[in-house]
Short mmCIF file of N, CA and C in Angstrom, two decimals:
data_model
loop_
_atom_site.label_atom_id
_atom_site.label_comp_id
_atom_site.label_asym_id
_atom_site.label_seq_id
_atom_site.Cartn_x
_atom_site.Cartn_y
_atom_site.Cartn_z
N TYR A 1 186.04 172.21 3.24
CA TYR A 1 185.65 172.32 1.84
C TYR A 1 185.68 170.97 1.14
N ALA A 2 186.63 170.13 1.47
CA ALA A 2 186.75 168.82 0.81
C ALA A 2 185.93 167.74 1.51
N ASP A 3 185.35 168.05 2.65
CA ASP A 3 184.56 167.08 3.41
C ASP A 3 183.30 166.71 2.64
N LYS A 4 182.92 165.44 2.66
CA LYS A 4 181.72 165.01 1.93
C LYS A 4 180.45 165.64 2.50
N ALA A 5 180.48 166.12 3.76
CA ALA A 5 179.32 166.76 4.35
C ALA A 5 179.19 168.24 3.96
N TYR A 6 180.24 168.81 3.35
CA TYR A 6 180.17 170.20 2.91
C TYR A 6 179.08 170.32 1.84
N PRO A 7 178.27 171.37 1.87
CA PRO A 7 177.18 171.50 0.90
C PRO A 7 177.70 171.52 -0.55
N CYS A 8 177.33 170.51 -1.33
CA CYS A 8 177.86 170.38 -2.69
C CYS A 8 177.42 171.54 -3.58
N ARG A 9 176.22 172.07 -3.37
CA ARG A 9 175.77 173.20 -4.19
C ARG A 9 176.66 174.42 -3.92
N LEU A 10 177.00 174.63 -2.66
CA LEU A 10 177.84 175.75 -2.27
C LEU A 10 179.26 175.57 -2.79
N ARG A 11 179.74 174.35 -2.79
CA ARG A 11 181.09 174.07 -3.28
C ARG A 11 181.26 174.51 -4.73
N ASN A 12 180.17 174.52 -5.49
CA ASN A 12 180.22 174.92 -6.90
C ASN A 12 180.24 176.44 -7.10
N CYS A 13 180.17 177.21 -6.03
CA CYS A 13 180.19 178.67 -6.12
C CYS A 13 181.62 179.17 -6.01
N HIS A 14 181.96 180.15 -6.82
CA HIS A 14 183.35 180.63 -6.88
C HIS A 14 183.82 181.27 -5.57
N ASP A 15 182.89 181.74 -4.75
CA ASP A 15 183.27 182.43 -3.50
C ASP A 15 182.86 181.64 -2.25
N ALA A 16 182.76 180.33 -2.38
CA ALA A 16 182.38 179.48 -1.25
C ALA A 16 183.42 179.59 -0.13
N PRO A 17 182.96 179.60 1.12
CA PRO A 17 183.92 179.63 2.23
C PRO A 17 184.69 178.32 2.31
N LEU A 18 185.91 178.39 2.82
CA LEU A 18 186.75 177.19 2.93
C LEU A 18 186.26 176.24 4.01
N ALA A 19 185.57 176.77 5.02
CA ALA A 19 185.09 175.94 6.11
C ALA A 19 183.75 176.46 6.61
N LEU A 20 182.94 175.56 7.13
CA LEU A 20 181.68 175.92 7.78
C LEU A 20 181.67 175.28 9.16
N PHE A 21 181.11 176.01 10.11
CA PHE A 21 180.91 175.49 11.46
C PHE A 21 179.42 175.18 11.58
N VAL A 22 179.09 173.93 11.89
CA VAL A 22 177.70 173.48 11.87
C VAL A 22 177.33 172.93 13.24
N ARG A 23 176.20 173.40 13.76
CA ARG A 23 175.63 172.83 14.97
C ARG A 23 174.33 172.16 14.55
N GLY A 24 174.28 170.84 14.66
CA GLY A 24 173.13 170.07 14.23
C GLY A 24 173.54 168.98 13.26
N GLU A 25 172.59 168.14 12.94
CA GLU A 25 172.87 166.97 12.09
C GLU A 25 172.18 167.02 10.74
N CYS A 26 171.72 168.16 10.30
CA CYS A 26 170.99 168.27 9.04
C CYS A 26 171.87 167.89 7.85
N ASP A 27 171.27 167.20 6.89
CA ASP A 27 171.96 166.86 5.65
C ASP A 27 171.98 168.09 4.76
N LEU A 28 173.11 168.74 4.65
CA LEU A 28 173.24 169.95 3.84
C LEU A 28 173.36 169.64 2.36
N ASN A 29 173.25 168.35 2.02
CA ASN A 29 173.22 167.89 0.64
C ASN A 29 171.92 167.16 0.34
N ALA A 30 170.87 167.51 1.05
CA ALA A 30 169.56 166.89 0.83
C ALA A 30 169.12 167.12 -0.62
N ALA A 31 168.17 166.32 -1.08
CA ALA A 31 167.73 166.39 -2.47
C ALA A 31 167.08 167.73 -2.83
N HIS A 32 166.38 168.34 -1.88
CA HIS A 32 165.68 169.60 -2.15
C HIS A 32 165.93 170.59 -1.02
N ILE A 33 166.59 171.69 -1.35
CA ILE A 33 166.88 172.72 -0.35
C ILE A 33 166.43 174.06 -0.93
N ILE A 34 165.55 174.73 -0.19
CA ILE A 34 164.96 176.01 -0.61
C ILE A 34 165.24 177.05 0.46
N ASN A 35 165.60 178.26 0.05
CA ASN A 35 165.70 179.32 1.05
C ASN A 35 164.55 180.30 0.88
N ILE A 36 164.08 180.79 2.00
CA ILE A 36 163.00 181.78 2.03
C ILE A 36 163.53 182.98 2.79
N VAL A 37 163.56 184.13 2.13
CA VAL A 37 164.13 185.34 2.72
C VAL A 37 163.21 186.53 2.48
N GLY A 38 163.50 187.62 3.16
CA GLY A 38 162.72 188.83 2.97
C GLY A 38 163.02 189.85 4.04
N THR A 39 162.16 190.83 4.15
CA THR A 39 162.37 191.96 5.04
C THR A 39 162.30 191.56 6.51
N ARG A 40 163.00 192.33 7.32
CA ARG A 40 162.91 192.14 8.77
C ARG A 40 161.65 192.80 9.32
N GLN A 41 161.03 193.67 8.56
CA GLN A 41 159.80 194.34 8.99
C GLN A 41 158.60 193.73 8.26
N CYS A 42 158.47 192.43 8.34
CA CYS A 42 157.41 191.78 7.56
C CYS A 42 156.03 192.15 8.08
N THR A 43 155.07 192.03 7.21
CA THR A 43 153.68 192.33 7.51
C THR A 43 152.94 191.01 7.79
N PRO A 44 151.71 191.10 8.30
CA PRO A 44 150.91 189.87 8.44
C PRO A 44 150.76 189.14 7.11
N TYR A 45 150.65 189.88 6.02
CA TYR A 45 150.58 189.27 4.69
C TYR A 45 151.83 188.41 4.43
N GLY A 46 153.00 188.96 4.72
CA GLY A 46 154.24 188.22 4.50
C GLY A 46 154.32 186.97 5.35
N ARG A 47 153.92 187.07 6.62
CA ARG A 47 153.93 185.89 7.49
C ARG A 47 152.96 184.83 6.98
N ASP A 48 151.77 185.26 6.56
CA ASP A 48 150.77 184.31 6.05
C ASP A 48 151.25 183.61 4.79
N VAL A 49 151.85 184.38 3.88
CA VAL A 49 152.36 183.79 2.64
C VAL A 49 153.49 182.81 2.94
N THR A 50 154.37 183.18 3.84
CA THR A 50 155.47 182.29 4.23
C THR A 50 154.92 180.99 4.80
N GLU A 51 153.96 181.09 5.70
CA GLU A 51 153.34 179.90 6.29
C GLU A 51 152.71 179.03 5.21
N SER A 52 152.02 179.63 4.28
CA SER A 52 151.36 178.90 3.20
C SER A 52 152.37 178.18 2.30
N ILE A 53 153.45 178.88 1.95
CA ILE A 53 154.48 178.27 1.10
C ILE A 53 155.09 177.06 1.79
N VAL A 54 155.46 177.21 3.05
CA VAL A 54 156.10 176.12 3.79
C VAL A 54 155.13 174.95 3.95
N ARG A 55 153.89 175.24 4.27
CA ARG A 55 152.88 174.17 4.42
C ARG A 55 152.70 173.41 3.09
N ASP A 56 152.64 174.15 1.98
CA ASP A 56 152.49 173.50 0.67
C ASP A 56 153.73 172.71 0.29
N LEU A 57 154.91 173.24 0.62
CA LEU A 57 156.13 172.49 0.34
C LEU A 57 156.14 171.16 1.09
N LYS A 58 155.66 171.15 2.32
CA LYS A 58 155.59 169.92 3.11
C LYS A 58 154.74 168.88 2.40
N THR A 59 153.64 169.32 1.79
CA THR A 59 152.75 168.41 1.08
C THR A 59 153.35 167.96 -0.25
N LEU A 60 153.90 168.89 -1.01
CA LEU A 60 154.38 168.60 -2.36
C LEU A 60 155.79 168.01 -2.39
N CYS A 61 156.60 168.32 -1.39
CA CYS A 61 157.99 167.88 -1.38
C CYS A 61 158.40 167.62 0.07
N PRO A 62 157.91 166.50 0.64
CA PRO A 62 158.08 166.27 2.08
C PRO A 62 159.52 166.23 2.57
N ASP A 63 160.50 165.99 1.69
CA ASP A 63 161.90 165.91 2.13
C ASP A 63 162.64 167.23 1.99
N VAL A 64 161.92 168.32 1.75
CA VAL A 64 162.55 169.62 1.56
C VAL A 64 163.21 170.10 2.85
N VAL A 65 164.30 170.86 2.71
CA VAL A 65 164.95 171.54 3.82
C VAL A 65 164.78 173.04 3.56
N ILE A 66 164.37 173.78 4.59
CA ILE A 66 164.16 175.22 4.48
C ILE A 66 165.36 175.94 5.11
N VAL A 67 165.94 176.87 4.38
CA VAL A 67 167.09 177.65 4.84
C VAL A 67 166.70 179.11 4.92
N SER A 68 167.18 179.79 5.94
CA SER A 68 167.03 181.23 6.04
C SER A 68 168.10 181.77 6.98
N GLY A 69 167.98 183.05 7.36
CA GLY A 69 169.06 183.70 8.09
C GLY A 69 168.84 183.89 9.57
N LEU A 70 167.78 183.32 10.14
CA LEU A 70 167.49 183.38 11.58
C LEU A 70 167.34 184.81 12.08
N ALA A 71 167.03 185.73 11.16
CA ALA A 71 166.85 187.14 11.52
C ALA A 71 165.38 187.41 11.82
N TYR A 72 165.08 188.63 12.21
CA TYR A 72 163.69 189.04 12.41
C TYR A 72 162.94 188.98 11.08
N GLY A 73 161.62 189.01 11.16
CA GLY A 73 160.79 189.14 9.97
C GLY A 73 160.56 187.84 9.24
N ILE A 74 160.74 187.88 7.93
CA ILE A 74 160.45 186.72 7.08
C ILE A 74 161.34 185.53 7.45
N ASP A 75 162.61 185.79 7.79
CA ASP A 75 163.52 184.68 8.14
C ASP A 75 162.96 183.84 9.28
N ILE A 76 162.64 184.48 10.39
CA ILE A 76 162.16 183.70 11.53
C ILE A 76 160.79 183.12 11.24
N ALA A 77 159.98 183.81 10.44
CA ALA A 77 158.68 183.26 10.05
C ALA A 77 158.87 181.95 9.28
N ALA A 78 159.86 181.91 8.39
CA ALA A 78 160.14 180.68 7.63
C ALA A 78 160.61 179.56 8.54
N HIS A 79 161.51 179.87 9.48
CA HIS A 79 161.99 178.84 10.41
C HIS A 79 160.85 178.32 11.28
N ARG A 80 160.03 179.21 11.81
CA ARG A 80 158.91 178.80 12.67
C ARG A 80 157.90 177.96 11.90
N ALA A 81 157.61 178.35 10.67
CA ALA A 81 156.68 177.57 9.85
C ALA A 81 157.24 176.18 9.58
N ALA A 82 158.54 176.10 9.30
CA ALA A 82 159.17 174.79 9.07
C ALA A 82 159.06 173.93 10.33
N LEU A 83 159.36 174.50 11.48
CA LEU A 83 159.26 173.75 12.73
C LEU A 83 157.84 173.25 12.97
N ARG A 84 156.84 174.11 12.73
CA ARG A 84 155.44 173.72 12.93
C ARG A 84 155.02 172.60 11.99
N ASN A 85 155.64 172.56 10.81
CA ASN A 85 155.26 171.57 9.81
C ASN A 85 156.19 170.36 9.77
N GLY A 86 157.09 170.25 10.74
CA GLY A 86 157.98 169.09 10.81
C GLY A 86 159.00 169.03 9.69
N ILE A 87 159.45 170.19 9.22
CA ILE A 87 160.44 170.27 8.15
C ILE A 87 161.78 170.67 8.76
N ALA A 88 162.85 170.01 8.35
CA ALA A 88 164.18 170.42 8.81
C ALA A 88 164.46 171.82 8.30
N THR A 89 165.02 172.66 9.17
CA THR A 89 165.32 174.04 8.79
C THR A 89 166.71 174.43 9.26
N VAL A 90 167.40 175.20 8.44
CA VAL A 90 168.79 175.59 8.69
C VAL A 90 168.87 177.11 8.76
N GLY A 91 169.47 177.61 9.84
CA GLY A 91 169.72 179.04 9.98
C GLY A 91 171.17 179.32 9.68
N VAL A 92 171.42 180.18 8.71
CA VAL A 92 172.79 180.60 8.40
C VAL A 92 173.01 181.94 9.09
N VAL A 93 173.98 181.99 9.99
CA VAL A 93 174.17 183.17 10.82
C VAL A 93 175.47 183.90 10.48
N ALA A 94 175.55 185.15 10.94
CA ALA A 94 176.65 186.04 10.58
C ALA A 94 177.60 186.28 11.74
N HIS A 95 177.85 185.25 12.54
CA HIS A 95 178.69 185.37 13.73
C HIS A 95 179.13 183.97 14.15
N GLY A 96 179.93 183.90 15.20
CA GLY A 96 180.38 182.61 15.70
C GLY A 96 179.26 181.83 16.37
N GLN A 97 179.46 180.51 16.51
CA GLN A 97 178.44 179.64 17.11
C GLN A 97 178.24 179.91 18.60
N ASP A 98 179.17 180.62 19.23
CA ASP A 98 179.04 180.91 20.66
C ASP A 98 178.16 182.12 20.93
N ARG A 99 177.65 182.74 19.88
CA ARG A 99 176.77 183.90 20.02
C ARG A 99 175.51 183.61 19.22
N LEU A 100 174.47 184.36 19.49
CA LEU A 100 173.29 184.26 18.65
C LEU A 100 172.67 185.63 18.54
N TYR A 101 172.50 186.06 17.30
CA TYR A 101 171.84 187.34 17.06
C TYR A 101 170.70 187.11 16.10
N PRO A 102 169.51 187.56 16.49
CA PRO A 102 169.16 188.14 17.78
C PRO A 102 168.97 187.08 18.86
N GLN A 103 169.29 187.44 20.08
CA GLN A 103 169.15 186.52 21.22
C GLN A 103 167.73 185.99 21.36
N LEU A 104 166.77 186.80 20.96
CA LEU A 104 165.37 186.44 21.05
C LEU A 104 165.05 185.14 20.32
N HIS A 105 165.87 184.76 19.34
CA HIS A 105 165.61 183.56 18.53
C HIS A 105 166.36 182.32 19.02
N ARG A 106 166.89 182.38 20.23
CA ARG A 106 167.64 181.24 20.77
C ARG A 106 166.76 179.98 20.89
N THR A 107 165.52 180.17 21.33
CA THR A 107 164.62 179.01 21.47
C THR A 107 164.41 178.33 20.13
N GLU A 108 164.15 179.12 19.08
CA GLU A 108 163.95 178.54 17.75
C GLU A 108 165.22 177.85 17.26
N ALA A 109 166.39 178.48 17.50
CA ALA A 109 167.65 177.87 17.06
C ALA A 109 167.85 176.51 17.71
N ASN A 110 167.56 176.42 19.00
CA ASN A 110 167.71 175.14 19.69
C ASN A 110 166.72 174.10 19.17
N LYS A 111 165.48 174.53 18.90
CA LYS A 111 164.48 173.61 18.33
C LYS A 111 164.91 173.14 16.94
N MET A 112 165.51 174.03 16.17
CA MET A 112 165.98 173.66 14.84
C MET A 112 167.03 172.55 14.93
N VAL A 113 167.98 172.73 15.83
CA VAL A 113 169.07 171.76 15.98
C VAL A 113 168.54 170.42 16.47
N THR A 114 167.66 170.43 17.46
CA THR A 114 167.14 169.16 17.99
C THR A 114 166.10 168.54 17.07
N GLY A 115 165.55 169.32 16.13
CA GLY A 115 164.52 168.82 15.22
C GLY A 115 165.05 168.38 13.88
N GLY A 116 166.33 168.15 13.76
CA GLY A 116 166.89 167.66 12.50
C GLY A 116 167.46 168.75 11.61
N GLY A 117 167.43 169.98 12.08
CA GLY A 117 167.99 171.09 11.32
C GLY A 117 169.37 171.44 11.80
N ALA A 118 169.77 172.70 11.58
CA ALA A 118 171.13 173.10 11.97
C ALA A 118 171.25 174.62 12.00
N VAL A 119 172.30 175.06 12.66
CA VAL A 119 172.74 176.45 12.59
C VAL A 119 174.14 176.41 11.97
N VAL A 120 174.33 177.19 10.91
CA VAL A 120 175.55 177.14 10.11
C VAL A 120 176.18 178.53 10.06
N THR A 121 177.51 178.57 10.12
CA THR A 121 178.23 179.83 9.97
C THR A 121 179.61 179.56 9.39
N GLU A 122 180.17 180.57 8.77
CA GLU A 122 181.57 180.48 8.33
C GLU A 122 182.50 181.12 9.34
N TYR A 123 181.94 181.71 10.40
CA TYR A 123 182.73 182.48 11.36
C TYR A 123 183.08 181.65 12.58
N CYS A 124 184.32 181.78 13.03
CA CYS A 124 184.78 181.04 14.19
C CYS A 124 184.23 181.65 15.48
N ARG A 125 184.36 180.90 16.55
CA ARG A 125 183.88 181.36 17.86
C ARG A 125 184.48 182.73 18.18
N GLY A 126 183.67 183.56 18.82
CA GLY A 126 184.14 184.88 19.20
C GLY A 126 183.83 185.96 18.18
N THR A 127 183.42 185.58 16.97
CA THR A 127 183.11 186.58 15.95
C THR A 127 181.76 187.22 16.27
N ARG A 128 181.78 188.55 16.30
CA ARG A 128 180.57 189.31 16.63
C ARG A 128 179.71 189.51 15.37
N PRO A 129 178.41 189.73 15.55
CA PRO A 129 177.52 189.96 14.40
C PRO A 129 177.66 191.38 13.85
N GLU A 130 178.66 191.60 13.01
CA GLU A 130 178.90 192.90 12.42
C GLU A 130 178.16 193.02 11.09
N ALA A 131 177.82 194.25 10.71
CA ALA A 131 176.98 194.49 9.53
C ALA A 131 177.52 193.82 8.27
N ARG A 132 178.81 193.91 8.03
CA ARG A 132 179.37 193.35 6.80
C ARG A 132 179.22 191.82 6.75
N ASN A 133 179.17 191.18 7.92
CA ASN A 133 179.04 189.72 7.97
C ASN A 133 177.69 189.26 7.42
N PHE A 134 176.65 190.09 7.60
CA PHE A 134 175.32 189.69 7.15
C PHE A 134 175.26 189.62 5.62
N LEU A 135 175.91 190.57 4.95
CA LEU A 135 175.94 190.51 3.49
C LEU A 135 176.77 189.31 3.02
N GLN A 136 177.86 189.01 3.72
CA GLN A 136 178.69 187.86 3.38
C GLN A 136 177.91 186.55 3.55
N ARG A 137 177.12 186.45 4.62
CA ARG A 137 176.41 185.20 4.88
C ARG A 137 175.33 184.95 3.84
N ASN A 138 174.85 186.03 3.17
CA ASN A 138 173.81 185.84 2.14
C ASN A 138 174.29 184.97 1.00
N ARG A 139 175.59 184.98 0.70
CA ARG A 139 176.11 184.13 -0.38
C ARG A 139 176.00 182.65 0.00
N ILE A 140 176.10 182.34 1.30
CA ILE A 140 175.95 180.96 1.75
C ILE A 140 174.49 180.54 1.62
N ILE A 141 173.58 181.42 2.05
CA ILE A 141 172.16 181.12 1.93
C ILE A 141 171.79 180.85 0.48
N ALA A 142 172.25 181.70 -0.43
CA ALA A 142 171.94 181.53 -1.85
C ALA A 142 172.65 180.31 -2.44
N GLY A 143 173.91 180.12 -2.06
CA GLY A 143 174.73 179.10 -2.69
C GLY A 143 174.42 177.68 -2.28
N MET A 144 173.88 177.48 -1.08
CA MET A 144 173.64 176.10 -0.63
C MET A 144 172.26 175.58 -1.03
N CYS A 145 171.49 176.40 -1.76
CA CYS A 145 170.09 176.05 -2.07
C CYS A 145 169.84 175.90 -3.56
N ASP A 146 168.78 175.17 -3.86
CA ASP A 146 168.33 175.03 -5.25
C ASP A 146 167.62 176.29 -5.73
N ALA A 147 166.91 176.95 -4.81
CA ALA A 147 166.11 178.10 -5.20
C ALA A 147 165.98 179.07 -4.04
N THR A 148 165.74 180.34 -4.39
CA THR A 148 165.51 181.41 -3.43
C THR A 148 164.09 181.92 -3.62
N VAL A 149 163.36 182.05 -2.51
CA VAL A 149 162.02 182.62 -2.53
C VAL A 149 162.07 183.92 -1.72
N VAL A 150 161.81 185.05 -2.38
CA VAL A 150 161.77 186.34 -1.68
C VAL A 150 160.29 186.64 -1.43
N VAL A 151 159.92 186.71 -0.16
CA VAL A 151 158.50 186.90 0.18
C VAL A 151 158.14 188.37 0.26
N GLU A 152 158.85 189.16 0.99
CA GLU A 152 158.63 190.60 1.06
C GLU A 152 159.98 191.29 1.10
N SER A 153 160.09 192.39 0.37
CA SER A 153 161.33 193.16 0.39
C SER A 153 161.02 194.59 -0.02
N ALA A 154 161.66 195.53 0.65
CA ALA A 154 161.61 196.92 0.20
C ALA A 154 162.40 197.02 -1.10
N ALA A 155 162.49 198.21 -1.65
CA ALA A 155 163.18 198.40 -2.92
C ALA A 155 164.65 198.01 -2.83
N HIS A 156 165.22 198.07 -1.63
CA HIS A 156 166.61 197.65 -1.39
C HIS A 156 166.61 196.84 -0.10
N GLY A 157 167.39 195.78 -0.06
CA GLY A 157 167.45 194.99 1.16
C GLY A 157 168.22 193.70 0.96
N GLY A 158 168.45 193.02 2.09
CA GLY A 158 169.23 191.79 2.09
C GLY A 158 168.59 190.67 1.27
N GLY A 159 167.26 190.61 1.26
CA GLY A 159 166.58 189.59 0.46
C GLY A 159 166.88 189.73 -1.02
N LEU A 160 166.98 190.97 -1.48
CA LEU A 160 167.30 191.21 -2.88
C LEU A 160 168.76 190.89 -3.18
N VAL A 161 169.63 191.10 -2.19
CA VAL A 161 171.04 190.71 -2.34
C VAL A 161 171.12 189.19 -2.51
N THR A 162 170.37 188.47 -1.68
CA THR A 162 170.36 187.00 -1.79
C THR A 162 169.81 186.57 -3.14
N ALA A 163 168.77 187.24 -3.63
CA ALA A 163 168.20 186.91 -4.95
C ALA A 163 169.23 187.14 -6.06
N ARG A 164 169.93 188.26 -5.98
CA ARG A 164 170.94 188.56 -7.01
C ARG A 164 172.07 187.52 -6.99
N LEU A 165 172.50 187.15 -5.79
CA LEU A 165 173.54 186.12 -5.68
C LEU A 165 173.06 184.79 -6.24
N ALA A 166 171.82 184.43 -5.92
CA ALA A 166 171.25 183.18 -6.44
C ALA A 166 171.24 183.19 -7.97
N GLN A 167 170.85 184.32 -8.56
CA GLN A 167 170.87 184.44 -10.02
C GLN A 167 172.29 184.28 -10.55
N ASP A 168 173.25 184.92 -9.89
CA ASP A 168 174.65 184.81 -10.31
C ASP A 168 175.13 183.37 -10.26
N TYR A 169 174.62 182.59 -9.30
CA TYR A 169 175.00 181.19 -9.17
C TYR A 169 174.19 180.28 -10.09
N GLY A 170 173.28 180.84 -10.87
CA GLY A 170 172.47 180.04 -11.78
C GLY A 170 171.34 179.30 -11.10
N ARG A 171 170.88 179.81 -9.96
CA ARG A 171 169.79 179.17 -9.22
C ARG A 171 168.46 179.85 -9.55
N GLU A 172 167.38 179.14 -9.28
CA GLU A 172 166.04 179.69 -9.48
C GLU A 172 165.75 180.78 -8.44
N VAL A 173 165.04 181.82 -8.85
CA VAL A 173 164.61 182.88 -7.94
C VAL A 173 163.11 183.08 -8.14
N PHE A 174 162.39 183.10 -7.03
CA PHE A 174 160.95 183.34 -7.05
C PHE A 174 160.66 184.54 -6.16
N ALA A 175 159.77 185.42 -6.62
CA ALA A 175 159.39 186.59 -5.85
C ALA A 175 157.87 186.60 -5.68
N ILE A 176 157.43 186.82 -4.46
CA ILE A 176 156.01 186.87 -4.17
C ILE A 176 155.54 188.31 -4.36
N PRO A 177 154.64 188.56 -5.30
CA PRO A 177 154.16 189.93 -5.50
C PRO A 177 153.28 190.37 -4.34
N GLY A 178 153.16 191.67 -4.19
CA GLY A 178 152.30 192.22 -3.15
C GLY A 178 151.58 193.45 -3.66
N PRO A 179 150.84 194.12 -2.82
CA PRO A 179 150.12 195.33 -3.24
C PRO A 179 151.08 196.36 -3.85
N VAL A 180 150.64 197.02 -4.92
CA VAL A 180 151.54 197.92 -5.66
C VAL A 180 152.08 199.06 -4.82
N ASN A 181 151.35 199.52 -3.83
CA ASN A 181 151.81 200.65 -3.02
C ASN A 181 152.45 200.23 -1.70
N ALA A 182 152.57 198.96 -1.46
CA ALA A 182 153.12 198.48 -0.19
C ALA A 182 154.64 198.61 -0.19
N GLU A 183 155.18 199.29 0.82
CA GLU A 183 156.62 199.53 0.93
C GLU A 183 157.41 198.23 0.88
N TYR A 184 156.94 197.20 1.58
CA TYR A 184 157.70 195.96 1.68
C TYR A 184 157.34 194.94 0.61
N SER A 185 156.68 195.41 -0.44
CA SER A 185 156.47 194.58 -1.63
C SER A 185 157.19 195.15 -2.84
N LYS A 186 157.76 196.35 -2.71
CA LYS A 186 158.40 197.01 -3.84
C LYS A 186 159.52 196.17 -4.45
N GLY A 187 160.37 195.61 -3.60
CA GLY A 187 161.49 194.82 -4.11
C GLY A 187 161.02 193.60 -4.87
N CYS A 188 160.04 192.88 -4.33
CA CYS A 188 159.50 191.69 -5.01
C CYS A 188 158.80 192.08 -6.29
N ASN A 189 157.98 193.14 -6.23
CA ASN A 189 157.28 193.59 -7.44
C ASN A 189 158.27 194.01 -8.52
N ASN A 190 159.38 194.62 -8.13
CA ASN A 190 160.40 194.99 -9.10
C ASN A 190 161.07 193.77 -9.72
N LEU A 191 161.31 192.73 -8.93
CA LEU A 191 161.87 191.49 -9.48
C LEU A 191 160.94 190.90 -10.52
N VAL A 192 159.63 190.90 -10.22
CA VAL A 192 158.65 190.38 -11.17
C VAL A 192 158.61 191.26 -12.42
N ARG A 193 158.54 192.58 -12.21
CA ARG A 193 158.48 193.53 -13.33
C ARG A 193 159.69 193.37 -14.26
N ASP A 194 160.87 193.19 -13.67
CA ASP A 194 162.10 193.10 -14.46
C ASP A 194 162.40 191.70 -14.94
N ASN A 195 161.44 190.78 -14.74
CA ASN A 195 161.58 189.39 -15.19
C ASN A 195 162.82 188.72 -14.61
N LYS A 196 163.07 189.00 -13.31
CA LYS A 196 164.22 188.41 -12.63
C LYS A 196 163.80 187.37 -11.62
#
């Protein structure tokens, strides 16, 4: 917590973890850090929007760092888009560094670490990816960033938890609207409707 490499934005949060375990050399205090989150059941629309946002960020803010949760759906789409565009990307995970969930994303995690990004967790080695850990890790995703972008979310979900935490921390929240009847746009459309 007192280390100069500890994320300064996260340090300002009342529930910041006392320690983080980091694999990689990414500057967690970079000038611009954005998280992109959303549903694990993303649609082609969500993937396309995520790709477009990351590509535009590379042009408009070349030193940006992209953070997400290394999960299925929008999270991995954000990490992959960052890797394709040469942007450092950080995966915040809900288990120890000796495990990776989902295993399917091991290749991306390794590319992130070797490409100037990192994998970050508050959990020590041996910690399994239990459901409660995922909600806990969302506070790190929200707290270490300047802004949260929710691309697709059902009416309830982890992306909305991250958005609420970001609001509680006084950070910017952006929601990408989608078709009014689309299941995985309801959460984002509600954020827009409620002016959140």
